Coordinates of N, CA and C in Angstrom, one line a residue:
Chain A
X1 N 124.0 -256.0 171.1 CA 122.9 -256.1 170.6 C 122.5 -257.5 170.4
X2 N 121.2 -257.8 170.2 CA 120.8 -259.1 169.7 C 121.4 -259.5 168.3
X3 N 121.9 -260.7 167.9 CA 122.5 -260.9 167.2 C 121.7 -262.4 166.3
X4 N 121.5 -262.3 165.1 CA 120.8 -263.4 164.6 C 121.8 -263.9 163.2
X5 N 122.2 -264.9 163.3 CA 123.1 -265.7 162.2 C 122.1 -266.4 161.4
X6 N 122.5 -266.2 160.0 CA 121.6 -266.7 159.1 C 122.6 -267.6 158.3
X7 N 122.5 -268.9 157.8 CA 123.5 -269.5 156.9 C 122.9 -270.6 156.0
X8 N 123.1 -270.9 154.9 CA 124.1 -269.9 154.1 C 123.7 -268.7 153.8
X9 N 124.6 -267.8 153.2 CA 124.2 -266.4 152.7 C 123.5 -266.6 151.2
X10 N 124.3 -267.7 150.6 CA 123.9 -267.6 149.3 C 123.9 -269.3 148.8
X11 N 123.0 -269.8 147.8 CA 122.9 -271.2 147.8 C 122.3 -271.2 146.4
X12 N 123.2 -272.3 145.3 CA 122.6 -272.4 144.2 C 122.5 -274.0 144.2
X13 N 121.3 -274.3 143.6 CA 120.8 -275.7 143.7 C 120.4 -276.1 142.3
X14 N 120.2 -277.5 142.0 CA 119.5 -277.9 140.8 C 118.1 -278.0 141.3
X15 N 117.2 -277.9 140.2 CA 115.9 -278.3 140.5 C 115.6 -279.7 140.9
X16 N 114.9 -279.6 141.8 CA 114.4 -281.2 142.6 C 115.0 -281.4 143.7
X17 N 116.3 -280.5 144.1 CA 117.0 -280.9 145.4 C 116.2 -280.1 146.6
X18 N 116.8 -280.5 147.7 CA 116.2 -279.8 148.9 C 117.5 -279.0 149.5
X19 N 116.9 -277.9 150.0 CA 118.0 -277.1 150.5 C 117.6 -276.6 152.0
X20 N 118.4 -276.7 152.9 CA 118.0 -276.1 154.3 C 118.9 -274.9 154.7
X21 N 118.1 -274.0 155.4 CA 118.7 -272.6 155.6 C 118.5 -272.6 157.3
X22 N 119.7 -272.2 157.8 CA 119.5 -272.2 159.4 C 119.7 -270.8 159.9
X23 N 118.7 -270.8 161.0 CA 118.7 -269.3 161.7 C 118.9 -269.3 163.2
X24 N 120.0 -268.9 163.6 CA 120.4 -269.0 165.1 C 120.3 -267.6 165.9
X25 N 120.0 -267.3 166.8 CA 120.1 -266.4 167.7 C 121.4 -266.6 168.7
X26 N 122.4 -265.8 168.4 CA 123.5 -266.2 169.0 C 123.6 -265.7 170.5
X27 N 123.1 -264.7 170.9 CA 123.3 -264.1 172.3 C 122.0 -263.9 172.9
X28 N 120.9 -264.4 172.6 CA 119.7 -264.7 173.4 C 118.9 -265.7 173.1
X29 N 117.9 -266.2 173.9 CA 117.0 -267.1 173.5 C 116.0 -266.8 172.7
X30 N 115.5 -267.2 171.7 CA 114.3 -266.8 170.8 C 113.2 -268.0 171.0
X31 N 112.1 -267.8 171.7 CA 111.1 -268.6 171.7 C 110.3 -268.5 170.4
X32 N 110.3 -267.5 169.6 CA 109.6 -267.3 168.3 C 110.7 -266.8 167.3
X33 N 110.7 -267.4 166.3 CA 111.2 -267.2 165.1 C 110.2 -267.0 163.9
X34 N 110.5 -266.3 163.0 CA 109.9 -265.8 161.7 C 110.7 -266.1 160.6
X35 N 110.0 -266.7 159.7 CA 110.4 -266.7 158.3 C 109.9 -265.8 157.2
X36 N 110.6 -265.3 156.6 CA 109.9 -264.3 155.6 C 110.6 -264.6 154.0
X37 N 109.8 -264.2 153.3 CA 110.4 -264.4 151.7 C 110.3 -262.8 151.1
X38 N 111.3 -262.5 150.2 CA 111.4 -261.2 149.7 C 111.5 -261.4 148.4
X39 N 110.9 -260.7 147.6 CA 111.1 -260.6 146.1 C 111.7 -259.2 145.7
X40 N 112.4 -259.3 144.7 CA 113.2 -258.0 144.4 C 112.5 -256.8 144.4
X41 N 113.0 -255.9 145.1 CA 112.6 -254.5 145.1 C 110.9 -254.7 145.9
X42 N 110.7 -255.5 146.6 CA 109.4 -255.7 147.3 C 109.7 -255.7 148.8
X43 N 108.4 -256.0 149.6 CA 108.6 -255.7 150.9 C 108.7 -257.3 151.3
X44 N 108.6 -257.6 152.7 CA 108.9 -259.0 153.2 C 107.3 -259.6 153.2
X45 N 107.5 -260.7 152.9 CA 106.1 -261.6 153.0 C 106.4 -262.7 154.2
X46 N 105.5 -262.6 155.1 CA 105.7 -263.7 156.1 C 105.4 -265.0 155.8
X47 N 106.2 -266.0 155.8 CA 105.7 -267.5 155.4 C 105.1 -268.1 156.7
X48 N 106.0 -267.9 157.9 CA 105.6 -268.8 159.1 C 106.2 -268.2 160.1
X49 N 105.6 -268.7 161.2 CA 106.1 -268.2 162.6 C 106.5 -269.7 163.2
X50 N 107.5 -269.5 163.8 CA 108.2 -271.0 164.2 C 108.4 -270.9 166.0
X51 N 107.5 -271.5 166.6 CA 107.8 -271.6 168.3 C 108.5 -272.9 168.4
X52 N 109.4 -272.7 169.4 CA 110.5 -273.8 170.1 C 109.6 -274.8 170.4
X53 N 109.9 -276.1 170.0 CA 109.0 -277.2 170.6 C 107.5 -277.3 169.9
X54 N 107.3 -276.6 169.1 CA 105.7 -277.0 168.6 C 106.0 -276.7 167.1
X55 N 104.7 -277.1 166.4 CA 104.8 -276.8 165.0 C 104.5 -275.6 164.4
X56 N 105.3 -275.3 163.3 CA 105.1 -273.9 162.8 C 103.9 -273.6 162.3
X57 N 103.4 -272.3 162.5 CA 102.1 -272.0 162.1 C 102.5 -271.0 160.8
X58 N 101.8 -271.6 159.6 CA 102.0 -271.1 158.2 C 101.0 -269.9 157.8
X59 N 101.5 -269.1 157.2 CA 100.7 -267.9 156.4 C 99.9 -268.7 155.4
X60 N 98.7 -268.4 155.1 CA 97.7 -268.5 154.2 C 98.5 -268.4 152.8
X61 N 98.4 -269.6 152.0 CA 99.1 -269.8 150.9 C 100.5 -270.4 150.7
X62 N 100.9 -270.5 151.9 CA 102.4 -271.1 152.0 C 102.1 -272.6 152.2
X63 N 102.7 -273.2 151.2 CA 102.8 -274.9 151.6 C 103.6 -275.3 152.5
X64 N 103.0 -276.0 153.5 CA 103.8 -276.4 154.7 C 104.7 -277.7 154.2
X65 N 104.3 -278.4 153.3 CA 105.0 -279.6 152.8 C 106.2 -279.2 152.1
X66 N 106.1 -278.1 151.5 CA 107.0 -277.6 150.6 C 108.2 -276.8 151.2
X67 N 107.8 -275.9 152.4 CA 108.7 -275.3 153.4 C 108.6 -275.9 154.7
X68 N 109.4 -276.7 155.0 CA 109.6 -277.4 156.4 C 110.1 -276.5 157.3
X69 N 109.5 -276.4 158.7 CA 110.4 -275.5 159.5 C 110.4 -276.4 160.7
X70 N 111.6 -276.3 161.4 CA 111.9 -277.0 162.5 C 112.4 -276.2 163.4
X71 N 111.9 -275.9 164.7 CA 112.3 -275.1 165.8 C 113.0 -275.9 167.1
X72 N 114.1 -276.6 166.9 CA 114.3 -277.8 167.9 C 114.9 -277.1 169.3
X73 N 115.3 -276.0 169.2 CA 115.9 -275.3 170.2 C 115.4 -273.8 170.4
X74 N 116.0 -273.2 171.6 CA 115.6 -271.8 171.6 C 116.5 -270.9 171.1
X75 N 117.5 -271.6 170.4 CA 118.5 -270.7 169.6 C 118.7 -270.9 168.0
X76 N 117.8 -272.2 167.6 CA 117.9 -272.6 166.3 C 116.7 -273.1 165.7
X77 N 116.5 -272.4 164.5 CA 115.3 -272.7 163.6 C 115.7 -272.9 162.1
X78 N 115.3 -273.9 161.5 CA 115.6 -274.3 160.2 C 114.6 -274.3 159.3
X79 N 114.5 -273.8 158.2 CA 113.9 -273.7 156.9 C 114.5 -274.7 155.8
X80 N 113.5 -275.5 155.4 CA 114.0 -276.6 154.4 C 113.0 -276.5 153.2
X81 N 113.9 -276.2 152.1 CA 113.0 -276.0 150.8 C 113.0 -277.4 150.2
X82 N 111.9 -278.0 150.0 CA 112.0 -279.5 149.5 C 111.7 -279.4 148.1
X83 N 112.4 -280.2 147.4 CA 112.1 -280.3 146.0 C 112.1 -279.1 145.3
X84 N 113.0 -278.2 145.5 CA 113.0 -276.9 145.1 C 113.0 -276.7 143.6
X85 N 112.4 -275.7 143.1 CA 111.9 -275.5 141.6 C 112.5 -273.9 141.3
X86 N 112.8 -273.6 140.1 CA 113.0 -272.1 139.9 C 112.1 -270.9 140.5
X87 N 110.9 -271.4 140.7 CA 110.1 -270.5 141.1 C 110.3 -270.1 142.6
X88 N 111.1 -271.1 143.2 CA 111.2 -271.0 144.7 C 112.5 -270.0 144.9
X89 N 113.1 -269.6 143.7 CA 114.4 -268.8 144.0 C 113.9 -267.6 144.6
X90 N 114.6 -267.1 145.5 CA 114.2 -266.0 146.2 C 115.2 -265.6 147.2
X91 N 115.0 -264.4 147.9 CA 115.6 -264.0 149.1 C 114.9 -264.4 150.3
X92 N 115.4 -265.2 151.3 CA 114.8 -265.6 152.4 C 115.4 -265.2 153.7
X93 N 114.7 -264.6 154.6 CA 115.1 -264.0 155.7 C 114.5 -264.6 157.1
X94 N 115.1 -264.9 157.9 CA 114.7 -265.1 159.2 C 114.6 -263.9 160.3
X95 N 113.9 -264.1 161.2 CA 114.1 -263.2 162.4 C 113.6 -263.8 163.7
X96 N 114.1 -263.4 164.7 CA 114.0 -263.8 166.2 C 113.5 -262.8 167.0
X97 N 112.4 -263.1 167.9 CA 111.9 -262.2 168.7 C 112.8 -262.2 170.0
X98 N 113.1 -261.1 170.6 CA 114.0 -261.2 171.7 C 113.3 -261.0 172.8
X99 N 114.1 -260.9 174.0 CA 113.5 -261.4 175.5 C 112.2 -260.4 175.8
X100 N 112.3 -259.2 175.4 CA 111.2 -258.1 175.6 C 110.2 -258.5 174.9
X101 N 110.2 -259.4 173.8 CA 109.1 -259.8 172.9 C 108.9 -258.7 171.8
X102 N 109.1 -257.1 172.0 CA 108.8 -256.4 171.2 C 109.7 -255.9 169.8
X103 N 111.0 -256.5 169.6 CA 111.7 -256.3 168.6 C 112.1 -257.5 168.1
X104 N 112.0 -257.7 166.6 CA 112.5 -258.7 166.0 C 113.7 -258.2 165.4
X105 N 114.6 -259.2 165.8 CA 116.2 -259.0 165.1 C 116.1 -260.2 163.9
X106 N 116.7 -259.6 162.6 CA 117.0 -260.2 161.4 C 118.2 -260.7 161.1
X107 N 118.1 -261.9 160.6 CA 119.4 -262.3 160.0 C 119.8 -261.5 158.7
X108 N 120.8 -262.1 158.2 CA 121.4 -261.4 156.8 C 120.7 -261.8 155.8
X109 N 119.9 -262.9 155.7 CA 119.1 -263.3 154.6 C 119.9 -264.5 153.7
X110 N 119.4 -265.1 153.1 CA 119.8 -266.2 152.1 C 119.4 -266.0 150.8
X111 N 120.0 -266.0 149.7 CA 119.7 -265.9 148.4 C 119.7 -267.2 147.8
X112 N 118.7 -267.8 147.6 CA 118.3 -269.2 146.8 C 118.2 -269.0 145.3
X113 N 119.1 -269.6 144.5 CA 118.8 -269.6 143.2 C 118.5 -271.1 142.9
X114 N 117.5 -271.4 142.1 CA 117.3 -272.9 141.6 C 117.5 -272.9 140.2
X115 N 118.4 -273.7 139.8 CA 118.6 -273.6 138.4 C 117.8 -274.7 137.5
Chain B
X1 N 92.5 -255.9 161.2 CA 93.6 -256.5 160.3 C 94.6 -255.1 160.3
X2 N 95.8 -255.3 160.3 CA 96.9 -254.2 160.5 C 97.4 -254.1 159.1
X3 N 98.1 -252.9 158.8 CA 98.5 -252.5 157.7 C 99.4 -251.2 157.8
X4 N 100.3 -251.1 156.7 CA 101.2 -250.0 156.6 C 101.3 -249.4 155.3
X5 N 101.4 -248.2 155.0 CA 101.6 -247.5 154.0 C 102.7 -246.7 153.9
X6 N 103.6 -247.0 153.1 CA 104.7 -246.0 152.7 C 104.4 -245.4 151.3
X7 N 104.0 -244.1 151.5 CA 103.6 -243.6 150.1 C 104.6 -243.3 149.1
X8 N 105.7 -243.3 149.6 CA 106.8 -242.9 148.4 C 107.7 -244.1 148.3
X9 N 107.7 -244.4 147.0 CA 108.7 -245.4 146.7 C 110.1 -244.9 146.6
X10 N 110.6 -243.7 146.5 CA 111.8 -243.4 146.6 C 111.9 -242.1 147.1
X11 N 113.0 -241.8 147.8 CA 113.2 -240.2 148.2 C 114.7 -240.1 148.2
X12 N 114.8 -238.8 147.5 CA 116.2 -238.3 147.1 C 116.5 -236.9 147.8
X13 N 117.8 -237.0 148.5 CA 117.9 -235.8 149.0 C 119.5 -235.5 148.8
X14 N 119.8 -234.3 149.0 CA 121.4 -234.0 149.0 C 121.8 -234.3 150.5
X15 N 123.4 -234.7 150.5 CA 123.7 -234.7 151.9 C 123.8 -233.6 152.6
X16 N 123.6 -233.7 153.9 CA 123.5 -232.7 154.6 C 122.2 -232.1 155.0
X17 N 121.3 -232.5 154.0 CA 119.6 -232.0 154.3 C 119.0 -232.8 155.0
X18 N 117.8 -232.2 155.4 CA 117.0 -233.1 156.3 C 116.5 -234.2 155.4
X19 N 116.2 -235.4 156.1 CA 115.5 -236.5 155.4 C 114.4 -236.9 156.3
X20 N 113.2 -237.1 155.4 CA 112.0 -237.6 155.9 C 111.6 -238.8 155.1
X21 N 111.0 -239.9 155.7 CA 110.3 -241.1 155.1 C 109.1 -241.1 155.8
X22 N 108.1 -241.3 155.0 CA 106.7 -241.2 155.5 C 106.2 -242.7 155.8
X23 N 105.5 -242.8 156.7 CA 104.6 -244.0 156.9 C 103.4 -243.8 157.7
X24 N 102.3 -244.2 157.3 CA 101.0 -244.4 158.0 C 100.5 -245.7 158.2
X25 N 99.7 -245.9 159.1 CA 99.4 -247.3 159.6 C 98.0 -247.4 159.7
X26 N 97.6 -248.7 159.9 CA 96.1 -249.0 160.5 C 96.2 -250.4 161.3
X27 N 95.6 -250.1 162.4 CA 95.7 -251.4 163.4 C 94.7 -251.1 164.4
X28 N 94.2 -252.2 164.8 CA 93.0 -252.2 166.0 C 93.8 -251.9 167.3
X29 N 93.3 -251.0 167.9 CA 93.8 -250.7 169.3 C 95.1 -250.0 169.1
X30 N 96.0 -250.1 170.2 CA 97.3 -249.2 170.2 C 98.3 -250.0 169.4
X31 N 99.1 -249.2 168.4 CA 100.0 -249.7 167.8 C 101.6 -249.9 168.3
X32 N 102.2 -250.8 167.8 CA 103.7 -251.0 168.3 C 104.0 -250.9 166.8
X33 N 105.1 -249.7 166.6 CA 105.5 -249.1 165.4 C 107.1 -249.4 165.4
X34 N 107.6 -249.8 164.3 CA 109.2 -250.0 164.1 C 109.5 -249.4 162.8
X35 N 110.9 -248.9 162.8 CA 111.3 -248.7 161.5 C 112.7 -249.7 161.2
X36 N 112.8 -250.1 160.2 CA 114.3 -250.9 159.7 C 114.6 -250.4 158.7
X37 N 116.1 -250.8 158.4 CA 116.7 -250.3 157.2 C 117.4 -251.7 156.7
X38 N 117.4 -251.5 155.4 CA 118.0 -252.8 154.8 C 118.9 -252.3 153.6
X39 N 120.0 -252.8 153.7 CA 121.3 -252.6 153.0 C 121.3 -253.7 151.7
X40 N 121.6 -253.5 150.5 CA 121.8 -254.6 149.5 C 122.2 -256.0 150.1
X41 N 121.2 -256.7 149.7 CA 121.5 -258.4 149.8 C 121.6 -258.6 151.4
X42 N 121.2 -258.0 152.2 CA 121.3 -258.2 153.7 C 119.9 -258.2 154.5
X43 N 119.9 -258.4 155.4 CA 118.7 -258.5 156.3 C 118.5 -257.2 156.8
X44 N 117.5 -257.1 157.5 CA 116.9 -255.8 158.0 C 117.6 -255.6 159.4
X45 N 118.0 -254.1 159.6 CA 118.7 -253.6 160.7 C 117.8 -252.9 161.6
X46 N 117.4 -252.9 162.8 CA 116.4 -252.4 163.6 C 116.9 -251.1 163.7
X47 N 116.0 -249.9 163.7 CA 116.5 -248.7 164.0 C 115.9 -248.0 165.2
X48 N 114.5 -248.3 165.3 CA 113.9 -247.6 166.5 C 112.5 -248.2 166.5
X49 N 111.8 -247.9 167.6 CA 110.4 -248.2 167.9 C 109.6 -247.3 168.9
X50 N 108.3 -247.5 168.7 CA 107.6 -246.9 169.5 C 106.6 -247.7 170.0
X51 N 106.7 -247.6 171.4 CA 105.5 -248.7 172.0 C 104.5 -247.8 172.8
X52 N 105.0 -246.9 173.6 CA 104.3 -246.2 174.4 C 105.0 -245.0 174.8
X53 N 104.7 -244.0 175.5 CA 105.5 -242.9 176.0 C 105.6 -241.6 175.2
X54 N 106.7 -241.2 175.2 CA 107.0 -239.8 174.2 C 106.9 -240.1 172.7
X55 N 106.1 -239.3 172.2 CA 105.8 -239.4 170.7 C 107.0 -239.4 169.9
X56 N 107.9 -238.7 170.2 CA 109.1 -238.5 169.7 C 110.3 -239.5 170.0
X57 N 110.4 -240.5 169.2 CA 111.4 -241.6 169.6 C 112.6 -241.4 168.8
X58 N 113.8 -241.7 169.6 CA 115.3 -241.3 169.1 C 115.7 -242.7 169.0
X59 N 116.6 -243.2 167.8 CA 117.0 -244.4 167.5 C 118.6 -244.4 167.1
X60 N 118.9 -245.4 166.4 CA 120.3 -245.5 165.9 C 120.6 -244.6 164.8
X61 N 121.8 -244.5 164.7 CA 122.4 -243.5 163.7 C 122.0 -242.3 163.5
X62 N 121.3 -241.6 164.5 CA 120.9 -240.4 164.5 C 119.7 -240.0 163.8
X63 N 118.8 -241.2 163.7 CA 117.6 -241.3 163.2 C 116.3 -241.0 164.5
X64 N 115.4 -240.6 164.1 CA 114.4 -240.3 165.0 C 113.1 -240.5 164.2
X65 N 111.8 -240.6 165.0 CA 110.6 -240.8 164.3 C 109.4 -240.2 165.3
X66 N 108.4 -239.6 164.7 CA 107.5 -239.2 165.6 C 106.0 -239.7 165.2
X67 N 105.5 -240.3 166.4 CA 104.2 -240.9 166.3 C 103.2 -239.8 166.6
X68 N 102.2 -240.0 165.4 CA 101.2 -239.1 165.6 C 99.8 -239.9 165.4
X69 N 99.3 -240.0 166.8 CA 98.0 -240.7 166.8 C 97.0 -240.3 165.8
X70 N 96.6 -238.9 165.9 CA 95.5 -238.4 165.4 C 95.7 -238.8 163.6
X71 N 96.8 -238.5 163.3 CA 97.2 -238.6 161.8 C 97.5 -240.2 161.5
X72 N 97.5 -241.1 162.4 CA 98.0 -242.4 162.2 C 99.4 -242.3 161.6
X73 N 100.2 -241.6 161.9 CA 101.4 -241.6 161.1 C 102.7 -241.9 162.0
X74 N 103.8 -242.4 161.5 CA 104.9 -242.7 162.3 C 106.1 -242.4 161.3
X75 N 106.4 -241.1 160.8 CA 107.4 -240.7 159.9 C 109.0 -240.7 160.6
X76 N 109.6 -241.0 159.6 CA 111.3 -241.3 160.3 C 111.9 -240.1 159.6
X77 N 112.7 -239.5 160.5 CA 113.4 -238.3 160.2 C 114.9 -238.4 160.6
X78 N 115.8 -237.5 159.7 CA 117.2 -237.4 160.1 C 117.6 -236.0 159.8
X79 N 117.9 -235.3 160.8 CA 117.9 -233.7 160.5 C 119.2 -233.5 159.3
X80 N 120.1 -234.3 159.4 CA 121.4 -234.1 158.4 C 121.8 -235.5 157.7
X81 N 121.2 -235.8 156.4 CA 121.5 -236.9 156.0 C 123.0 -237.2 155.4
X82 N 123.3 -238.5 155.4 CA 124.7 -238.8 154.9 C 124.6 -239.5 153.8
X83 N 125.5 -239.7 153.0 CA 125.7 -240.7 151.9 C 125.3 -242.1 152.1
X84 N 126.0 -242.4 153.3 CA 126.0 -243.9 153.8 C 124.4 -243.9 154.3
X85 N 123.5 -243.2 154.4 CA 122.1 -243.4 154.9 C 121.2 -244.0 153.9
X86 N 122.2 -244.1 152.3 CA 121.3 -244.5 151.3 C 121.0 -246.0 151.5
X87 N 119.7 -246.3 151.4 CA 119.4 -247.7 151.8 C 117.9 -247.8 151.5
X88 N 117.3 -249.0 151.7 CA 115.8 -249.1 151.7 C 115.3 -249.3 153.1
X89 N 114.0 -248.3 153.2 CA 113.8 -248.4 154.8 C 112.2 -248.9 154.7
X90 N 112.1 -249.8 155.8 CA 110.7 -250.3 156.1 C 110.1 -249.8 157.4
X91 N 109.0 -249.5 157.2 CA 108.1 -249.2 158.4 C 107.1 -250.4 158.6
X92 N 107.1 -250.8 160.0 CA 106.3 -251.9 160.3 C 105.3 -251.8 161.5
X93 N 104.2 -252.4 161.7 CA 103.5 -252.3 162.8 C 102.8 -253.7 163.2
X94 N 102.7 -253.9 164.5 CA 101.9 -254.9 165.0 C 100.9 -254.4 166.1
X95 N 100.0 -255.7 166.5 CA 99.2 -255.1 167.5 C 99.6 -255.8 168.6
X96 N 98.9 -255.3 169.9 CA 99.6 -255.5 171.2 C 99.5 -257.0 171.5
X97 N 98.7 -257.8 171.0 CA 98.6 -259.4 171.3 C 99.1 -260.3 170.1
X98 N 99.7 -259.7 169.2 CA 100.1 -260.4 167.8 C 101.5 -260.0 167.5
X99 N 102.5 -261.0 167.7 CA 103.7 -260.6 167.5 C 104.2 -260.6 166.0
X100 N 103.3 -260.7 165.2 CA 103.5 -260.8 163.8 C 103.6 -259.3 163.0
X101 N 104.4 -259.1 162.5 CA 104.8 -257.8 161.9 C 104.1 -257.7 160.6
X102 N 103.6 -256.6 160.3 CA 103.1 -256.1 158.9 C 103.9 -255.1 158.4
X103 N 104.6 -255.2 157.2 CA 105.5 -254.1 156.5 C 105.1 -253.3 155.7
X104 N 105.6 -252.2 155.4 CA 105.2 -251.3 154.3 C 105.8 -251.8 153.2
X105 N 105.7 -251.3 152.0 CA 106.4 -251.8 150.8 C 107.9 -251.3 150.8
X106 N 108.3 -250.4 151.5 CA 109.5 -249.9 151.4 C 109.9 -248.5 150.7
X107 N 110.7 -247.8 151.4 CA 111.0 -246.4 150.6 C 112.7 -246.6 150.3
X108 N 113.1 -246.4 148.9 CA 114.6 -246.4 148.8 C 115.0 -245.2 149.0
X109 N 115.9 -244.8 149.8 CA 116.4 -243.4 150.0 C 117.8 -243.5 149.4
X110 N 117.8 -242.3 148.7 CA 119.2 -241.8 147.9 C 119.6 -240.7 148.3
X111 N 121.0 -240.7 148.9 CA 121.5 -239.4 149.4 C 122.5 -239.0 148.7
X112 N 122.5 -237.9 147.9 CA 123.8 -237.8 146.7 C 124.8 -236.7 147.4
X113 N 125.9 -236.9 147.0 CA 127.0 -236.1 147.6 C 127.1 -234.5 147.2

């Protein structure tokens, strides 16, 4: 089946630093990738939709300058949390839309802890 | 606007008993419906989907779901639950021309031995 790899799985950083999270589709080309944020015991909140070769579309309330998304190839999208603060600590999950377009396959998630 | 409701925060069943996780949805037009499962500190795993066709959809790990248009429901079922089915289950919906998924709040399933 379709596999999405997300790296790193866990990152701890100091307040004010930037953190980059990678999302790769390993065995398929993903024209669209999605970035979600999940708080403990809550549902997934869509942050942005990332289309290869174009600017990401951010959901209302998500700061585009804070969460930089790059989708430079059909298999890679990155999310950079700039100048991270403790309130950015969360579980970030990416997904990629497979060829038939109907199923999103998810990465394993990244646990970000900002000290 | 599309939305999903999972009315139960938690479902507890004994191993070997039937498992049902409820989901209702609201969407303009025909829905595309999905179930995902999430284990602790992991991403979501796709279980099954309904796009069109038979109302009863069979998926991974022995799960199935029944689409009921009149009740706008898409309940997840498994005839005989296993302890390993203990996890967080999400129902999701999207519309025909929008690839963005809307997720329910999730239902924690606990299967006791």
